[in-house]
Amino acid sequence: MDLPRWLFERVSNFSFSVSPAENSFSNKLNERISDFISPPHNLYPKELVEKIPTRLKNPLVVLTIITLIISVFISTVQIMIGVNYFDVFTDLNVALNYAGVVNSDAHLLHRPPFLPFLTSLVFRAGFISSNVIIILDAVLFVFGVIGLYLLFKQRFNEIQSFAGCLIFISLPLVFSWAASGSTDVPAISFSIWTIYFMVIGLKKDPKYLYLVLPMFVLAILTRYTAALLIAPLLLYLIIDTNFLKNIVKPVKHMFIALGITIPFLIYGYFKTTYISYFILLITNSIFTGASFGLGDAAYNTDNLYYLHNLLKYISIGPIKGAYCQIVSPSQGIPSILSYLTLLLVLCGLGIYIYTIIENRIKQFDKSKSWDIIHATLLAVLLISSVVSFFYASYIVTDVILFFTCLLIYKVFGNKENEKLKMDLLFLSWFFTFLIMHSVISLKVDRYFITVTPALAYFIILGLSVLVERYKYKIKNQNLKTWGLYAIIGLIFLTSSTVTFIGHTPNTCLIKYVEPTTQWLEEYDPDYHDKIIISDYSPAVAWTMKKYVITGVIKNYRDDDDFSSMLIDSNAEYYVDVFSEEKPTLRGYRMIKETGLIAVYQKIH
């Protein structure tokens, strides 16, 4: 017999006189007991399971799952091969400093502090590993992709935004650097959310404007080049508030947020050298122009460097190749997908631009002098921007670009073409960063990551124009509505995943540095009190958890001059990582050689 139900029925049938309050309580109690004995149908696990397919129809849910899988995959691969980039070791050493584990060299504190700060929080908990910064990178990557989807949805429908995000993930630079431990992708993630809060703050709810400046500051504290995001932010603020007529209210919201943020910036200014270094770096890059970075291995005066390699930044091939080709696509070759994408996107964008111009020409009135003045001024600005790109500071070109975008909206913007605001926002984003990186003569492929959200935007814009224009020829309804976009996104994602697997090594240089430094620690237990110099000092410092001085032989006249530096520095050990032929150093003897790495000790 079901005793609880029998007892409940007997109690329910037993009646006596009660007050209204007591009766109300009794009814509620009976409902709770009844739910316990026979719970509502919608609480059964079967009901919950049946809702899962519905959830999976949400593009954001599917995108998040795919991004999580990709993030786990690439972070696992990165952890397996180890940290392989100079700046990541520097950030790890700064994190050790923030955590109070070691006292790093003061000049390291000019590094962007936010990612090392997050890493140091985990270090303080007792888990000190390079895996921490890799995992944080992966988490911030997922955060950025979700933000990009929400941002794309302000211009495209759900499935177009989904495909656009898959294209963004699939870009070789994004895919290979997403969980590398570097600051490039995290800075882009914060930049995406900065733009998103600006857009929805102006379009939907002003309360989101409070988050614009804090997120913008986080982007700058993650990577200094994010400061240039001020140009597209200001552009969208102006064109969406009807050219300064309604700008007071949104600016008020952001100034309140600025007042809250300033004390933290002042604190950061006195605790690190990053903000002062950031100001110096910006001013130097403006005034030194083409001479910026002179003598660096990445020094390159070709202003068209990134445009020359644009196809490789979309997709690279073949399937098999060297790891350096995916982290630096300029060393690889474009895939067939790159050429096909560029062709289709140019056709789509060409149709889109032609339609806008054609509609404006129909409204053109030769009798109105303003129309003629606007058209003439626009032509002058476009020509000036091209000329200044080759002969002036990037700031000059970016300013010209800014006013060009304003004038484009003035000429072509109307209520029937509201989407032009978002197009100009991303156009400004694309060219503002592209111009800066192209004009400054310190060029590295990963710097192009700042442009990738805008690149993905225009790729999906061009492709969507073609799909929407010719989809009537497709009979299958699913292909018309969402299938074709899903196929496009998956083609990009599959291509990048296969290429990444085919180019990934099993190990990297740090796997040789670690056993060498472990040997040195065993060889000299008092190594913490000794001066050590290395040409790969960040990696050696990280593995030994002590300050290591940088010394690179190629920066000196010859080996003897380098030996004098070691002697004058009173260095006990020199760890040579990069020399192909290990040198003979006066006053020092080689005590360990592993084929790639040599350890020298001072002769006493």
Coordinates of C-alpha atoms in Angstrom, one line a residue:
M1 CA 0.0 0.0 0.0
D2 CA 1.2 3.6 -0.8
L3 CA 1.2 4.8 2.8
P4 CA 2.0 8.5 2.2
R5 CA -0.9 8.8 -0.4
W6 CA -3.3 6.9 1.9
L7 CA -2.4 9.2 4.8
F8 CA -2.8 12.3 2.6
E9 CA -6.2 11.2 1.4
R10 CA -7.4 10.5 5.0
V11 CA -6.2 13.9 6.2
S12 CA -7.7 15.6 3.2
N13 CA -11.1 14.0 3.8
F14 CA -11.1 15.0 7.5
S15 CA -12.9 18.3 7.9
F16 CA -13.4 20.6 10.8
S17 CA -14.0 24.3 11.3
V18 CA -11.0 26.6 10.7
S19 CA -10.4 30.3 10.4
P20 CA -9.7 31.8 6.9
A21 CA -6.0 32.3 7.6
E22 CA -5.7 28.7 8.8
N23 CA -7.7 27.5 5.8
S24 CA -5.3 29.4 3.5
F25 CA -2.3 27.8 5.2
S26 CA -3.9 24.4 5.0
N27 CA -4.5 24.7 1.3
K28 CA -0.9 25.7 0.6
L29 CA 0.3 22.8 2.8
N30 CA -1.9 20.4 0.9
E31 CA -0.5 21.7 -2.4
R32 CA 3.1 21.1 -1.2
I33 CA 2.3 17.6 0.1
S34 CA 0.5 16.8 -3.2
D35 CA 3.5 18.0 -5.2
F36 CA 5.8 15.9 -3.1
I37 CA 3.6 12.7 -3.6
S38 CA 2.8 13.4 -7.2
P39 CA 5.1 16.1 -8.6
P40 CA 3.9 18.2 -11.6
H41 CA 4.5 16.7 -15.0
N42 CA 6.8 19.5 -16.0
L43 CA 9.3 18.5 -13.3
Y44 CA 10.0 15.0 -14.7
P45 CA 13.6 14.6 -16.2
K46 CA 12.0 13.3 -19.4
E47 CA 10.4 16.8 -19.9
L48 CA 13.7 18.5 -19.4
V49 CA 15.5 16.1 -21.9
E50 CA 12.8 16.8 -24.4
K51 CA 13.6 20.5 -24.3
I52 CA 17.3 20.0 -25.2
P53 CA 16.7 19.8 -29.0
T54 CA 14.9 23.1 -28.8
R55 CA 17.8 24.7 -27.0
L56 CA 20.2 23.3 -29.6
K57 CA 18.3 25.2 -32.2
N58 CA 19.5 28.5 -30.7
P59 CA 22.5 29.5 -32.8
L60 CA 24.2 31.2 -29.8
V61 CA 24.0 27.9 -27.8
V62 CA 25.5 25.9 -30.7
L63 CA 28.2 28.5 -31.3
T64 CA 29.1 28.5 -27.6
I65 CA 29.4 24.7 -27.6
I66 CA 31.5 24.7 -30.8
T67 CA 33.8 27.5 -29.4
L68 CA 34.2 25.6 -26.1
I69 CA 35.2 22.4 -28.0
I70 CA 37.7 24.4 -30.1
S71 CA 39.1 26.2 -27.1
V72 CA 39.6 22.9 -25.2
F73 CA 41.3 21.4 -28.3
I74 CA 43.7 24.2 -29.0
S75 CA 44.5 24.8 -25.4
T76 CA 45.2 21.1 -24.9
V77 CA 47.6 21.2 -27.9
Q78 CA 49.3 24.3 -26.6
I79 CA 49.8 22.8 -23.2
M80 CA 51.2 19.7 -24.8
I81 CA 53.8 21.6 -26.9
G82 CA 54.5 24.2 -24.3
V83 CA 54.7 28.0 -24.4
N84 CA 56.5 29.0 -27.5
Y85 CA 56.6 32.8 -27.5
F86 CA 58.9 35.3 -25.9
D87 CA 56.3 37.7 -24.6
V88 CA 54.3 35.0 -22.9
F89 CA 57.2 34.1 -20.7
T90 CA 57.6 37.8 -19.9
D91 CA 54.0 38.0 -18.8
L92 CA 54.4 34.8 -16.7
N93 CA 57.4 36.5 -15.0
V94 CA 55.3 39.6 -14.3
A95 CA 52.6 37.4 -12.9
L96 CA 55.2 35.9 -10.5
N97 CA 56.1 39.4 -9.5
Y98 CA 52.5 40.3 -8.8
A99 CA 52.0 37.1 -6.8
G100 CA 55.0 37.9 -4.7
V101 CA 56.9 34.8 -5.8
V102 CA 59.9 36.5 -7.3
N103 CA 61.1 40.1 -7.7
S104 CA 61.3 40.6 -11.5
D105 CA 63.3 43.3 -13.2
A106 CA 61.5 46.6 -12.9
H107 CA 61.4 47.2 -16.6
L108 CA 59.2 44.2 -17.0
L109 CA 56.4 46.1 -15.3
H110 CA 55.8 48.1 -18.5
R111 CA 54.0 45.0 -19.9
P112 CA 50.2 45.3 -20.2
P113 CA 49.2 44.3 -16.6
F114 CA 45.7 42.8 -16.8
L115 CA 46.4 39.3 -18.1
P116 CA 49.5 38.8 -15.8
F117 CA 47.3 40.1 -12.9
L118 CA 44.6 37.5 -13.6
T119 CA 47.3 34.9 -13.8
S120 CA 48.9 36.0 -10.6
L121 CA 45.6 35.4 -8.8
V122 CA 45.8 31.7 -9.6
F123 CA 49.5 31.7 -8.7
R124 CA 48.7 33.1 -5.3
A125 CA 46.4 30.1 -4.8
G126 CA 49.5 27.9 -5.1
F127 CA 49.1 26.7 -8.6
I128 CA 52.1 28.0 -10.5
S129 CA 52.2 26.7 -14.1
S130 CA 52.3 28.2 -17.6
N131 CA 49.1 26.3 -18.2
V132 CA 47.3 29.0 -16.2
I133 CA 47.8 31.7 -18.8
I134 CA 46.9 29.4 -21.6
I135 CA 43.6 28.4 -20.0
L136 CA 42.8 32.1 -19.3
D137 CA 43.5 32.9 -22.9
A138 CA 41.0 30.2 -24.0
V139 CA 38.3 31.4 -21.5
L140 CA 38.6 35.0 -22.8
F141 CA 38.5 33.7 -26.3
V142 CA 35.1 32.1 -25.7
F143 CA 34.0 35.3 -24.0
G144 CA 35.0 37.3 -27.1
V145 CA 33.2 35.0 -29.6
I146 CA 30.0 35.3 -27.6
G147 CA 30.3 39.1 -27.7
L148 CA 31.0 39.1 -31.4
Y149 CA 27.9 37.1 -32.0
L150 CA 25.8 39.5 -30.1
L151 CA 27.5 42.4 -31.9
F152 CA 26.9 40.8 -35.3
K153 CA 23.2 40.4 -34.5
Q154 CA 22.9 44.1 -34.4
R155 CA 23.4 44.0 -38.2
F156 CA 22.7 40.4 -39.4
N157 CA 20.1 37.7 -38.5
E158 CA 21.0 34.9 -36.1
I159 CA 22.3 32.3 -38.6
Q160 CA 24.3 35.0 -40.5
S161 CA 25.9 36.1 -37.2
F162 CA 26.6 32.4 -36.4
A163 CA 28.4 31.9 -39.7
G164 CA 30.3 35.2 -39.3
C165 CA 31.6 34.0 -35.9
L166 CA 32.7 30.7 -37.3
I167 CA 34.6 32.5 -40.0
F168 CA 36.2 34.7 -37.3
I169 CA 37.2 31.6 -35.3
S170 CA 38.6 30.0 -38.4
L171 CA 40.9 32.8 -39.4
P172 CA 44.5 31.3 -39.1
L173 CA 45.8 34.0 -36.8
V174 CA 42.8 33.7 -34.4
F175 CA 42.8 29.9 -34.4
S176 CA 46.5 29.5 -33.7
W177 CA 46.8 32.4 -31.2
A178 CA 43.5 31.9 -29.3
A179 CA 45.0 29.9 -26.5
S180 CA 48.7 30.7 -26.8
G181 CA 49.0 32.7 -23.6
S182 CA 49.5 36.0 -25.6
T183 CA 47.5 39.2 -25.0
D184 CA 46.4 39.6 -28.6
V185 CA 43.1 37.6 -28.6
P186 CA 42.1 38.7 -25.0
A187 CA 42.5 42.3 -26.0
I188 CA 40.3 41.7 -29.0
S189 CA 37.7 40.1 -26.8
F190 CA 37.5 43.1 -24.5
S191 CA 37.4 45.4 -27.6
I192 CA 34.5 43.5 -29.0
W193 CA 32.5 43.9 -25.8
T194 CA 33.4 47.6 -25.7
I195 CA 31.9 48.1 -29.2
Y196 CA 28.9 46.0 -28.3
F197 CA 28.0 48.0 -25.2
M198 CA 28.4 51.2 -27.1
V199 CA 26.0 49.9 -29.9
I200 CA 23.3 48.5 -27.7
G201 CA 23.7 51.4 -25.2
L202 CA 22.8 53.9 -28.0
K203 CA 20.2 51.6 -29.8
K204 CA 18.4 50.0 -26.9
D205 CA 19.2 50.9 -23.3
P206 CA 21.5 53.7 -22.1
K207 CA 22.5 51.8 -18.9
Y208 CA 24.9 49.7 -21.1
L209 CA 26.9 52.9 -21.7
Y210 CA 28.2 52.7 -18.2
L211 CA 30.1 49.6 -19.2
V212 CA 31.8 51.1 -22.3
L213 CA 34.7 52.9 -20.6
P214 CA 35.5 50.2 -18.0
M215 CA 35.6 47.5 -20.8
F216 CA 37.7 49.9 -23.0
V217 CA 40.1 50.4 -20.1
L218 CA 40.4 46.6 -19.7
A219 CA 41.2 46.3 -23.4
I220 CA 44.0 48.9 -23.2
L221 CA 45.4 47.3 -20.0
T222 CA 45.5 44.0 -21.9
R223 CA 47.2 45.5 -25.0
Y224 CA 48.1 49.1 -25.6
T225 CA 47.0 49.2 -29.3
A226 CA 43.4 48.8 -28.2
A227 CA 43.5 52.6 -27.5
L228 CA 42.9 53.2 -31.2
L229 CA 39.4 51.8 -30.7
I230 CA 38.5 55.3 -29.7
A231 CA 38.1 56.2 -33.4
P232 CA 35.3 53.7 -34.3
L233 CA 33.7 54.4 -30.9
L234 CA 33.6 58.1 -31.4
L235 CA 32.4 57.7 -35.0
Y236 CA 29.5 55.5 -34.0
L237 CA 28.6 57.9 -31.1
I238 CA 28.4 60.8 -33.6
I239 CA 26.5 59.1 -36.4
D240 CA 24.0 57.3 -34.1
T241 CA 23.2 60.5 -32.1
N242 CA 22.4 62.4 -35.2
F243 CA 25.5 64.5 -35.5
L244 CA 25.8 65.9 -32.0
K245 CA 22.1 66.8 -31.6
N246 CA 21.4 64.2 -29.0
I247 CA 24.9 63.4 -27.7
V248 CA 24.7 64.9 -24.2
K249 CA 22.8 62.0 -22.5
P250 CA 25.0 59.1 -23.7
V251 CA 28.2 61.1 -23.0
K252 CA 26.9 61.8 -19.4
H253 CA 26.6 58.1 -18.8
M254 CA 30.1 57.4 -20.0
F255 CA 31.6 60.3 -18.0
I256 CA 30.0 58.8 -14.8
A257 CA 31.8 55.5 -15.6
L258 CA 35.0 57.4 -16.3
G259 CA 34.8 59.0 -12.8
I260 CA 34.6 55.6 -11.3
T261 CA 37.5 54.3 -13.5
I262 CA 40.0 57.1 -12.9
P263 CA 41.0 56.1 -9.4
F264 CA 41.9 52.6 -10.6
L265 CA 44.0 54.2 -13.4
I266 CA 45.8 56.4 -11.0
Y267 CA 46.6 53.5 -8.8
G268 CA 47.8 51.5 -11.8
Y269 CA 50.0 54.5 -12.8
F270 CA 51.9 54.4 -9.5
K271 CA 52.0 50.6 -9.1
T272 CA 53.3 49.8 -12.6
T273 CA 55.2 51.6 -15.4
Y274 CA 52.7 50.4 -18.0
I275 CA 50.6 53.6 -18.3
S276 CA 53.7 55.9 -18.6
Y277 CA 55.3 53.5 -21.0
F278 CA 52.1 53.3 -23.0
I279 CA 52.0 57.1 -23.4
L280 CA 55.7 57.1 -24.4
L281 CA 55.1 54.4 -26.9
I282 CA 52.2 56.1 -28.5
T283 CA 54.0 59.4 -28.9
N284 CA 57.1 57.7 -30.2
S285 CA 55.1 55.8 -32.8
I286 CA 53.5 59.1 -33.9
F287 CA 56.6 61.2 -34.3
T288 CA 59.3 58.6 -35.2
G289 CA 57.2 57.2 -38.1
A290 CA 59.0 54.8 -40.4
S291 CA 62.1 54.7 -38.1
F292 CA 60.1 53.1 -35.3
G293 CA 61.6 49.7 -34.4
L294 CA 64.8 50.3 -36.3
G295 CA 67.2 47.4 -35.7
D296 CA 64.5 45.0 -34.6
A297 CA 64.1 41.6 -36.5
A298 CA 60.6 42.6 -37.4
Y299 CA 61.6 46.0 -38.9
N300 CA 59.8 46.4 -42.2
T301 CA 59.0 49.6 -44.1
D302 CA 56.6 48.1 -46.6
N303 CA 53.3 49.8 -46.0
L304 CA 51.5 47.2 -48.0
Y305 CA 52.8 44.3 -46.0
Y306 CA 49.5 43.3 -44.5
L307 CA 47.5 43.8 -47.7
H308 CA 50.1 41.6 -49.6
N309 CA 49.4 38.8 -47.1
L310 CA 45.6 39.3 -46.8
L311 CA 44.8 36.1 -48.6
K312 CA 47.0 34.2 -46.2
Y313 CA 45.2 35.7 -43.2
I314 CA 41.9 34.3 -44.6
S315 CA 43.1 30.7 -45.0
I316 CA 46.4 29.0 -45.6
G317 CA 47.3 25.7 -47.3
P318 CA 48.3 23.0 -47.9
I319 CA 47.1 20.7 -45.2
K320 CA 50.6 19.7 -44.1
G321 CA 53.3 22.3 -43.2
A322 CA 55.4 23.9 -40.5
Y323 CA 54.0 25.3 -37.3
C324 CA 55.5 28.8 -38.1
Q325 CA 53.1 29.0 -41.1
I326 CA 50.0 29.1 -39.0
V327 CA 51.3 31.4 -36.3
S328 CA 52.9 33.6 -39.0
P329 CA 50.8 33.0 -42.1
S330 CA 53.0 35.3 -44.2
Q331 CA 55.4 32.3 -44.3
G332 CA 52.8 30.0 -45.8
I333 CA 50.7 30.1 -49.0
P334 CA 47.0 31.0 -49.5
S335 CA 44.6 28.1 -49.8
I336 CA 42.0 27.7 -52.6
L337 CA 39.4 28.7 -50.1
S338 CA 41.1 32.1 -49.7
Y339 CA 40.9 32.9 -53.4
L340 CA 37.3 31.7 -53.7
T341 CA 36.3 33.7 -50.6
L342 CA 38.0 36.9 -51.8
L343 CA 36.3 36.6 -55.2
L344 CA 32.8 36.1 -53.8
V345 CA 33.2 38.7 -51.1
L346 CA 34.4 41.3 -53.5
C347 CA 31.4 40.5 -55.8
G348 CA 29.0 40.7 -52.9
L349 CA 30.4 44.0 -51.5
G350 CA 30.6 45.4 -55.0
I351 CA 26.8 44.7 -55.5
Y352 CA 26.1 46.2 -52.0
I353 CA 28.1 49.4 -52.7
Y354 CA 26.7 49.8 -56.2
T355 CA 23.1 49.5 -54.8
I356 CA 23.8 52.3 -52.2
I357 CA 25.4 54.6 -54.8
E358 CA 22.7 53.9 -57.3
N359 CA 20.0 54.8 -54.8
R360 CA 21.8 58.0 -53.9
I361 CA 22.3 59.0 -57.5
K362 CA 18.6 58.8 -58.1
Q363 CA 18.1 61.4 -55.3
F364 CA 21.0 63.5 -56.5
D365 CA 20.0 67.1 -57.3
K366 CA 22.4 69.0 -59.4
S367 CA 20.6 72.2 -58.5
K368 CA 21.5 71.7 -54.9
S369 CA 25.0 73.0 -54.3
W370 CA 25.4 71.0 -51.1
D371 CA 25.2 67.7 -53.0
I372 CA 28.0 68.8 -55.4
I373 CA 30.1 70.1 -52.5
H374 CA 29.7 66.8 -50.5
A375 CA 30.6 64.7 -53.6
T376 CA 33.7 66.8 -54.3
L377 CA 34.8 66.8 -50.7
L378 CA 34.4 63.1 -50.4
A379 CA 36.6 62.5 -53.5
V380 CA 39.2 64.9 -52.0
L381 CA 39.2 63.0 -48.7
L382 CA 39.5 59.6 -50.4
I383 CA 42.5 60.8 -52.4
S384 CA 44.1 62.5 -49.4
S385 CA 43.8 59.3 -47.3
V386 CA 45.6 57.3 -49.9
V387 CA 48.4 59.9 -50.2
S388 CA 48.9 60.3 -46.5
F389 CA 49.0 56.5 -46.0
F390 CA 52.4 56.5 -47.8
Y391 CA 53.8 59.8 -46.8
A392 CA 52.4 60.9 -43.4
S393 CA 52.0 59.6 -39.8
Y394 CA 49.3 57.0 -39.3
I395 CA 47.5 59.5 -37.0
V396 CA 47.0 61.9 -40.0
T397 CA 45.6 59.1 -42.1
D398 CA 43.3 57.9 -39.4
V399 CA 41.9 61.4 -38.9
I400 CA 41.3 61.7 -42.6
L401 CA 39.6 58.3 -42.6
F402 CA 37.4 59.4 -39.6
F403 CA 36.1 62.4 -41.5
T404 CA 35.7 60.4 -44.6
C405 CA 33.4 58.0 -42.8
L406 CA 31.4 60.8 -41.3
L407 CA 30.9 62.3 -44.8
I408 CA 30.0 59.0 -46.3
Y409 CA 27.2 58.7 -43.7
K410 CA 26.2 62.3 -44.4
V411 CA 25.9 61.6 -48.1
F412 CA 24.5 58.1 -48.1
G413 CA 22.9 57.6 -44.7
N414 CA 19.1 57.7 -44.4
K415 CA 16.3 55.9 -42.6
E416 CA 16.1 53.3 -45.4
N417 CA 19.8 52.5 -44.9
E418 CA 20.1 52.2 -41.1
K419 CA 22.6 49.3 -41.4
L420 CA 25.1 51.7 -42.9
K421 CA 26.0 52.8 -39.4
M422 CA 27.3 49.4 -38.4
D423 CA 29.1 49.1 -41.8
L424 CA 30.9 52.3 -41.2
L425 CA 31.7 51.3 -37.6
F426 CA 33.4 48.2 -38.8
L427 CA 35.0 50.0 -41.8
S428 CA 36.6 52.4 -39.3
W429 CA 37.7 49.5 -37.1
F430 CA 39.3 47.7 -40.0
F431 CA 41.2 50.7 -41.5
T432 CA 42.1 52.4 -38.2
F433 CA 44.1 49.4 -37.0
L434 CA 45.3 48.4 -40.5
I435 CA 46.7 51.8 -41.2
M436 CA 48.5 52.0 -37.9
H437 CA 50.1 48.6 -38.2
S438 CA 51.0 49.2 -41.9
V439 CA 52.6 52.6 -41.4
I440 CA 54.6 51.7 -38.2
S441 CA 57.6 49.7 -39.5
L442 CA 57.5 47.1 -36.8
K443 CA 55.5 44.4 -38.5
V444 CA 54.5 41.0 -37.1
D445 CA 51.7 38.9 -38.5
R446 CA 49.9 38.5 -35.2
Y447 CA 49.4 42.3 -35.0
F448 CA 46.8 41.8 -37.7
I449 CA 44.6 40.1 -35.1
T450 CA 43.3 43.5 -34.1
V451 CA 41.7 43.7 -37.6
T452 CA 40.2 40.1 -37.6
P453 CA 36.7 40.9 -36.2
A454 CA 36.2 43.5 -38.9
L455 CA 37.6 41.2 -41.6
A456 CA 35.1 38.5 -40.5
Y457 CA 32.3 41.1 -40.6
F458 CA 33.0 42.1 -44.2
I459 CA 33.4 38.5 -45.3
I460 CA 30.0 37.5 -44.0
L461 CA 28.5 40.8 -45.3
G462 CA 29.8 40.1 -48.9
L463 CA 28.7 36.5 -48.8
S464 CA 25.3 37.3 -47.3
V465 CA 24.6 39.8 -50.1
L466 CA 25.2 37.0 -52.7
V467 CA 23.2 34.4 -50.8
E468 CA 20.2 36.7 -50.2
R469 CA 20.3 37.9 -53.8
Y470 CA 20.3 34.4 -55.4
K471 CA 18.8 32.1 -52.8
Y472 CA 15.5 32.1 -54.7
K473 CA 17.1 29.7 -57.1
I474 CA 17.5 27.1 -54.3
K475 CA 14.5 24.8 -53.9
N476 CA 15.3 23.4 -50.5
Q477 CA 13.7 25.6 -47.8
N478 CA 16.3 24.8 -45.1
L479 CA 19.2 25.8 -47.4
K480 CA 17.4 29.1 -48.1
T481 CA 16.9 30.0 -44.5
W482 CA 19.9 28.6 -42.6
G483 CA 21.5 25.6 -44.2
L484 CA 23.7 27.5 -46.7
Y485 CA 25.1 29.8 -44.0
A486 CA 25.8 26.8 -41.7
I487 CA 27.7 25.1 -44.6
I488 CA 29.8 28.2 -45.2
G489 CA 30.8 28.5 -41.5
L490 CA 31.6 24.8 -41.2
I491 CA 33.7 24.8 -44.4
F492 CA 35.9 27.6 -42.9
L493 CA 36.0 25.8 -39.5
T494 CA 36.9 22.4 -41.0
S495 CA 39.6 23.9 -43.2
S496 CA 41.3 25.7 -40.2
T497 CA 41.0 22.7 -37.9
V498 CA 42.5 20.3 -40.4
T499 CA 45.3 22.7 -41.3
F500 CA 46.1 23.4 -37.6
I501 CA 46.4 19.6 -37.0
G502 CA 48.6 19.2 -40.0
H503 CA 51.0 22.1 -38.9
T504 CA 51.2 21.5 -35.2
P505 CA 54.5 20.1 -33.8
N506 CA 54.8 17.8 -30.8
T507 CA 57.1 20.1 -28.9
C508 CA 58.8 23.5 -28.8
L509 CA 62.0 25.1 -27.5
I510 CA 60.8 25.3 -23.9
K511 CA 60.9 21.5 -23.7
Y512 CA 64.7 21.8 -24.1
V513 CA 65.1 24.8 -21.8
E514 CA 63.4 23.2 -18.8
P515 CA 65.7 20.1 -18.4
T516 CA 68.7 22.3 -18.9
T517 CA 67.7 24.7 -16.2
Q518 CA 66.7 21.8 -13.9
W519 CA 70.2 20.4 -14.4
L520 CA 71.7 23.8 -13.5
E521 CA 69.7 24.0 -10.3
E522 CA 71.0 20.6 -9.3
Y523 CA 74.5 21.5 -10.3
D524 CA 74.5 24.7 -8.2
P525 CA 71.9 24.7 -5.4
D526 CA 72.9 28.3 -4.6
Y527 CA 71.9 29.5 -8.1
H528 CA 69.4 32.0 -6.6
D529 CA 72.3 34.1 -5.4
K530 CA 74.2 34.0 -8.7
I531 CA 74.0 36.3 -11.7
I532 CA 72.7 34.5 -14.8
I533 CA 72.6 35.9 -18.3
S534 CA 70.8 34.3 -21.3
D535 CA 69.8 35.2 -24.8
Y536 CA 66.3 33.7 -23.9
S537 CA 66.1 35.3 -20.5
P538 CA 62.3 35.3 -20.1
A539 CA 62.1 31.5 -20.6
V540 CA 65.1 30.8 -18.4
A541 CA 63.8 33.2 -15.7
W542 CA 60.4 31.5 -15.7
T543 CA 61.8 27.9 -15.4
M544 CA 64.3 28.9 -12.7
K545 CA 61.9 31.3 -10.9
K546 CA 64.6 34.0 -10.6
Y547 CA 65.6 37.2 -12.3
V548 CA 67.8 36.5 -15.4
I549 CA 69.6 39.3 -17.4
T550 CA 69.1 39.4 -21.2
G551 CA 72.3 39.2 -23.2
V552 CA 72.3 38.4 -27.0
I553 CA 75.6 37.8 -28.8
K554 CA 74.5 39.3 -32.1
N555 CA 74.0 42.7 -30.4
Y556 CA 77.8 42.9 -29.8
R557 CA 80.7 43.4 -32.2
D558 CA 82.1 39.9 -31.7
D559 CA 82.4 37.1 -29.2
D560 CA 85.2 38.8 -27.3
D561 CA 83.1 42.0 -26.8
F562 CA 80.3 39.8 -25.5
S563 CA 82.7 38.0 -23.1
S564 CA 83.8 41.4 -21.7
M565 CA 80.1 42.2 -21.0
L566 CA 79.7 38.9 -19.1
I567 CA 82.8 39.6 -17.1
D568 CA 81.9 43.2 -16.3
S569 CA 78.4 42.0 -15.2
N570 CA 80.0 39.5 -12.9
A571 CA 77.8 36.8 -14.4
E572 CA 78.4 33.3 -13.0
Y573 CA 76.5 31.6 -15.8
Y574 CA 75.5 32.2 -19.4
V575 CA 72.8 30.1 -21.0
D576 CA 73.0 30.2 -24.8
V577 CA 69.8 29.1 -26.5
F578 CA 69.7 30.6 -30.0
S579 CA 73.3 30.4 -31.3
E580 CA 73.5 27.8 -34.1
E581 CA 77.3 27.4 -33.4
K582 CA 78.0 27.7 -29.7
P583 CA 80.7 30.4 -29.2
T584 CA 84.0 30.2 -27.3
L585 CA 83.8 32.8 -24.6
R586 CA 86.9 34.3 -22.9
G587 CA 86.8 33.7 -19.1
Y588 CA 84.1 31.1 -19.4
R589 CA 83.9 27.4 -19.9
M590 CA 81.1 25.3 -21.3
I591 CA 79.8 22.9 -18.6
K592 CA 76.7 21.6 -20.3
E593 CA 75.5 21.2 -23.9
T594 CA 72.3 19.5 -25.0
G595 CA 72.7 20.0 -28.7
L596 CA 70.4 23.1 -28.8
I597 CA 71.4 24.7 -25.5
A598 CA 74.8 25.4 -23.9
V599 CA 75.5 26.5 -20.3
Y600 CA 78.7 28.4 -19.6
Q601 CA 80.3 29.0 -16.2
K602 CA 82.8 31.7 -15.2
I603 CA 86.3 30.4 -14.7
H604 CA 87.5 31.3 -11.2

